[in-house]
Amino acid sequence: MDASRPPELLFTTPVINYRRADLADAPMFLISNRLVWQAVGITRIRRHRWPVEVYHEEGKAEGLDQYQVRDFGAIQRHVALIAVLYSMLRAAPHDPALHTELQRQLKITLADSPAAWRREAQAQALWCLGLFLSAELAQGQTLMEVMAPLLRAMCRV
């Protein structure tokens, strides 16, 4: 038994990568349970796998892991819509026309990552919903009267 490694890391292959040859940058640490893989192979797989992990993380943030619909077609439409929106957000920093159009439509300045843009858009949508509810309630409608058409539209099968 190797005393230099904790038991949970005993049967793993650690890899430490640097981008710069002089090792002046921050290291990237990888651990694989594939004992026969070489560092180059582990690094290559991580490079190809990481965008998939980011996509799944963003998908969860969009609610892809919490379906409350009954119809499989609705799930397919939702996944397709999220995939299109995610692709647009990923492409926008590299496409000046799309970037400008998204800023114009959302009426905000898009500076950070696609995840930050998503949060901005969600916050703006929530604010608009709050203004709508406030205006309708101020006109004397009940909350159920205001919410009924919204719920029908969102829960349509």
mmCIF file of C-alpha atoms in Angstrom:
data_model
loop_
_atom_site.group_PDB
_atom_site.id
_atom_site.type_symbol
_atom_site.label_atom_id
_atom_site.label_comp_id
_atom_site.label_asym_id
_atom_site.label_seq_id
_atom_site.Cartn_x
_atom_site.Cartn_y
_atom_site.Cartn_z
ATOM 1 C CA MET A 1 0.000 0.000 0.000
ATOM 2 C CA ASP A 2 1.256 3.487 -0.927
ATOM 3 C CA ALA A 3 1.413 5.655 2.222
ATOM 4 C CA SER A 4 1.765 8.870 0.207
ATOM 5 C CA ARG A 5 -1.830 8.699 -1.121
ATOM 6 C CA PRO A 6 -5.123 8.586 0.798
ATOM 7 C CA PRO A 7 -7.012 5.276 0.278
ATOM 8 C CA GLU A 8 -9.634 6.863 -2.024
ATOM 9 C CA LEU A 9 -6.844 8.046 -4.356
ATOM 10 C CA LEU A 10 -4.810 4.858 -4.235
ATOM 11 C CA PHE A 11 -6.132 3.520 -7.529
ATOM 12 C CA THR A 12 -6.161 6.738 -9.554
ATOM 13 C CA THR A 13 -3.901 8.472 -12.031
ATOM 14 C CA PRO A 14 -3.207 12.114 -11.110
ATOM 15 C CA VAL A 15 -2.261 14.576 -13.867
ATOM 16 C CA ILE A 16 -0.949 18.112 -13.371
ATOM 17 C CA ASN A 17 -0.994 20.310 -16.478
ATOM 18 C CA TYR A 18 0.433 23.749 -17.125
ATOM 19 C CA ARG A 19 -0.249 25.860 -20.215
ATOM 20 C CA ARG A 20 3.175 27.510 -20.131
ATOM 21 C CA ALA A 21 6.439 25.605 -20.519
ATOM 22 C CA ASP A 22 8.073 27.600 -17.703
ATOM 23 C CA LEU A 23 5.288 26.488 -15.290
ATOM 24 C CA ALA A 24 4.582 30.119 -14.370
ATOM 25 C CA ASP A 25 0.799 29.834 -14.789
ATOM 26 C CA ALA A 26 -1.732 28.142 -12.527
ATOM 27 C CA PRO A 27 -1.760 24.345 -12.720
ATOM 28 C CA MET A 28 -4.799 22.305 -13.753
ATOM 29 C CA PHE A 29 -5.276 19.137 -11.708
ATOM 30 C CA LEU A 30 -6.985 16.070 -13.192
ATOM 31 C CA ILE A 31 -7.621 12.696 -11.584
ATOM 32 C CA SER A 32 -8.654 9.578 -13.489
ATOM 33 C CA ASN A 33 -9.569 6.126 -12.273
ATOM 34 C CA ARG A 34 -8.197 4.685 -15.539
ATOM 35 C CA LEU A 35 -4.838 3.407 -14.358
ATOM 36 C CA VAL A 36 -3.527 2.478 -17.816
ATOM 37 C CA TRP A 37 -4.273 5.849 -19.444
ATOM 38 C CA GLN A 38 -1.397 8.234 -20.087
ATOM 39 C CA ALA A 39 -1.496 11.921 -19.113
ATOM 40 C CA VAL A 40 -1.897 12.987 -22.760
ATOM 41 C CA GLY A 41 -5.006 10.818 -23.172
ATOM 42 C CA ILE A 42 -6.575 12.006 -19.913
ATOM 43 C CA THR A 43 -5.963 15.625 -20.909
ATOM 44 C CA ARG A 44 -7.393 15.084 -24.410
ATOM 45 C CA ILE A 45 -10.581 13.489 -23.060
ATOM 46 C CA ARG A 46 -11.008 16.272 -20.492
ATOM 47 C CA ARG A 47 -10.626 18.893 -23.234
ATOM 48 C CA HIS A 48 -13.408 17.256 -25.273
ATOM 49 C CA ARG A 49 -15.620 16.412 -22.293
ATOM 50 C CA TRP A 50 -15.536 19.784 -20.504
ATOM 51 C CA PRO A 51 -17.859 21.644 -22.961
ATOM 52 C CA VAL A 52 -20.405 18.843 -22.489
ATOM 53 C CA GLU A 53 -20.216 19.279 -18.710
ATOM 54 C CA VAL A 54 -20.743 23.034 -19.078
ATOM 55 C CA TYR A 55 -23.748 22.405 -21.367
ATOM 56 C CA HIS A 56 -25.320 20.068 -18.784
ATOM 57 C CA GLU A 57 -24.686 22.562 -15.980
ATOM 58 C CA GLU A 58 -26.322 25.357 -17.976
ATOM 59 C CA GLY A 59 -29.186 23.028 -18.919
ATOM 60 C CA LYS A 60 -29.864 22.319 -15.268
ATOM 61 C CA ALA A 61 -29.858 26.059 -14.589
ATOM 62 C CA GLU A 62 -32.570 26.379 -17.261
ATOM 63 C CA GLY A 63 -34.711 23.735 -15.568
ATOM 64 C CA LEU A 64 -34.008 20.779 -17.837
ATOM 65 C CA ASP A 65 -33.706 18.548 -14.776
ATOM 66 C CA GLN A 66 -37.137 19.445 -13.327
ATOM 67 C CA TYR A 67 -39.899 18.565 -15.767
ATOM 68 C CA GLN A 68 -43.447 19.155 -14.597
ATOM 69 C CA VAL A 69 -45.163 18.502 -17.933
ATOM 70 C CA ARG A 70 -47.231 15.493 -18.900
ATOM 71 C CA ASP A 71 -46.706 15.357 -22.622
ATOM 72 C CA PHE A 72 -43.486 14.016 -24.198
ATOM 73 C CA GLY A 73 -43.898 16.436 -27.124
ATOM 74 C CA ALA A 74 -43.833 19.335 -24.665
ATOM 75 C CA ILE A 75 -40.579 18.025 -23.202
ATOM 76 C CA GLN A 76 -39.086 17.768 -26.702
ATOM 77 C CA ARG A 77 -40.151 21.336 -27.542
ATOM 78 C CA HIS A 78 -38.734 22.641 -24.262
ATOM 79 C CA VAL A 79 -35.386 20.883 -24.748
ATOM 80 C CA ALA A 80 -35.196 22.123 -28.351
ATOM 81 C CA LEU A 81 -35.962 25.699 -27.287
ATOM 82 C CA ILE A 82 -33.367 25.622 -24.508
ATOM 83 C CA ALA A 83 -30.766 24.168 -26.894
ATOM 84 C CA VAL A 84 -31.418 26.943 -29.437
ATOM 85 C CA LEU A 85 -31.265 29.655 -26.767
ATOM 86 C CA TYR A 86 -28.111 28.186 -25.254
ATOM 87 C CA SER A 87 -26.479 28.058 -28.694
ATOM 88 C CA MET A 88 -27.400 31.706 -29.313
ATOM 89 C CA LEU A 89 -25.941 32.770 -25.969
ATOM 90 C CA ARG A 90 -22.724 30.842 -26.652
ATOM 91 C CA ALA A 91 -22.430 32.326 -30.167
ATOM 92 C CA ALA A 92 -23.255 35.933 -29.249
ATOM 93 C CA PRO A 93 -19.802 36.920 -27.912
ATOM 94 C CA HIS A 94 -18.303 35.887 -31.269
ATOM 95 C CA ASP A 95 -21.051 37.335 -33.500
ATOM 96 C CA PRO A 96 -21.246 41.154 -33.282
ATOM 97 C CA ALA A 97 -24.624 41.336 -35.071
ATOM 98 C CA LEU A 98 -26.239 38.757 -32.771
ATOM 99 C CA HIS A 99 -24.632 40.374 -29.712
ATOM 100 C CA THR A 100 -26.028 43.789 -30.681
ATOM 101 C CA GLU A 101 -29.487 42.380 -31.407
ATOM 102 C CA LEU A 102 -29.657 40.548 -28.075
ATOM 103 C CA GLN A 103 -28.627 43.732 -26.244
ATOM 104 C CA ARG A 104 -31.272 45.694 -28.150
ATOM 105 C CA GLN A 105 -34.028 43.155 -27.474
ATOM 106 C CA LEU A 106 -33.157 42.738 -23.791
ATOM 107 C CA LYS A 107 -32.423 46.474 -23.329
ATOM 108 C CA ILE A 108 -29.325 45.660 -21.253
ATOM 109 C CA THR A 109 -25.587 45.683 -21.806
ATOM 110 C CA LEU A 110 -24.267 42.139 -22.135
ATOM 111 C CA ALA A 111 -20.755 41.974 -20.731
ATOM 112 C CA ASP A 112 -20.163 38.725 -18.863
ATOM 113 C CA SER A 113 -20.715 35.060 -19.615
ATOM 114 C CA PRO A 114 -23.800 33.437 -21.161
ATOM 115 C CA ALA A 115 -24.806 32.332 -17.645
ATOM 116 C CA ALA A 116 -24.796 35.979 -16.513
ATOM 117 C CA TRP A 117 -26.865 36.912 -19.574
ATOM 118 C CA ARG A 118 -29.375 34.195 -18.689
ATOM 119 C CA ARG A 119 -29.661 35.528 -15.136
ATOM 120 C CA GLU A 120 -30.128 39.082 -16.470
ATOM 121 C CA ALA A 121 -32.879 37.933 -18.837
ATOM 122 C CA GLN A 122 -34.592 35.954 -16.062
ATOM 123 C CA ALA A 123 -34.445 38.940 -13.718
ATOM 124 C CA GLN A 124 -35.878 41.208 -16.418
ATOM 125 C CA ALA A 125 -38.680 38.720 -17.166
ATOM 126 C CA LEU A 126 -39.492 38.402 -13.452
ATOM 127 C CA TRP A 127 -39.582 42.195 -13.106
ATOM 128 C CA CYS A 128 -41.956 42.460 -16.101
ATOM 129 C CA LEU A 129 -44.199 39.774 -14.597
ATOM 130 C CA GLY A 130 -44.254 41.702 -11.316
ATOM 131 C CA LEU A 131 -45.220 44.929 -13.114
ATOM 132 C CA PHE A 132 -47.954 43.103 -15.039
ATOM 133 C CA LEU A 133 -49.387 41.538 -11.869
ATOM 134 C CA SER A 134 -49.274 44.866 -10.047
ATOM 135 C CA ALA A 135 -51.097 46.673 -12.864
ATOM 136 C CA GLU A 136 -53.794 44.004 -13.168
ATOM 137 C CA LEU A 137 -54.373 43.819 -9.409
ATOM 138 C CA ALA A 138 -54.561 47.634 -9.252
ATOM 139 C CA GLN A 139 -57.417 47.472 -11.790
ATOM 140 C CA GLY A 140 -59.423 45.298 -9.396
ATOM 141 C CA GLN A 141 -58.815 41.826 -10.801
ATOM 142 C CA THR A 142 -58.212 38.952 -8.413
ATOM 143 C CA LEU A 143 -54.946 37.054 -8.474
ATOM 144 C CA MET A 144 -56.751 33.968 -9.840
ATOM 145 C CA GLU A 145 -58.254 36.025 -12.702
ATOM 146 C CA VAL A 146 -54.837 37.412 -13.588
ATOM 147 C CA MET A 147 -53.000 34.098 -13.330
ATOM 148 C CA ALA A 148 -55.559 31.877 -15.125
ATOM 149 C CA PRO A 149 -54.523 32.780 -18.713
ATOM 150 C CA LEU A 150 -50.829 32.632 -17.797
ATOM 151 C CA LEU A 151 -51.202 29.197 -16.242
ATOM 152 C CA ARG A 152 -53.187 27.938 -19.246
ATOM 153 C CA ALA A 153 -50.452 29.156 -21.604
ATOM 154 C CA MET A 154 -47.599 27.652 -19.566
ATOM 155 C CA CYS A 155 -49.275 24.338 -18.742
ATOM 156 C CA ARG A 156 -50.691 23.697 -22.206
ATOM 157 C CA VAL A 157 -50.384 20.039 -23.145
#
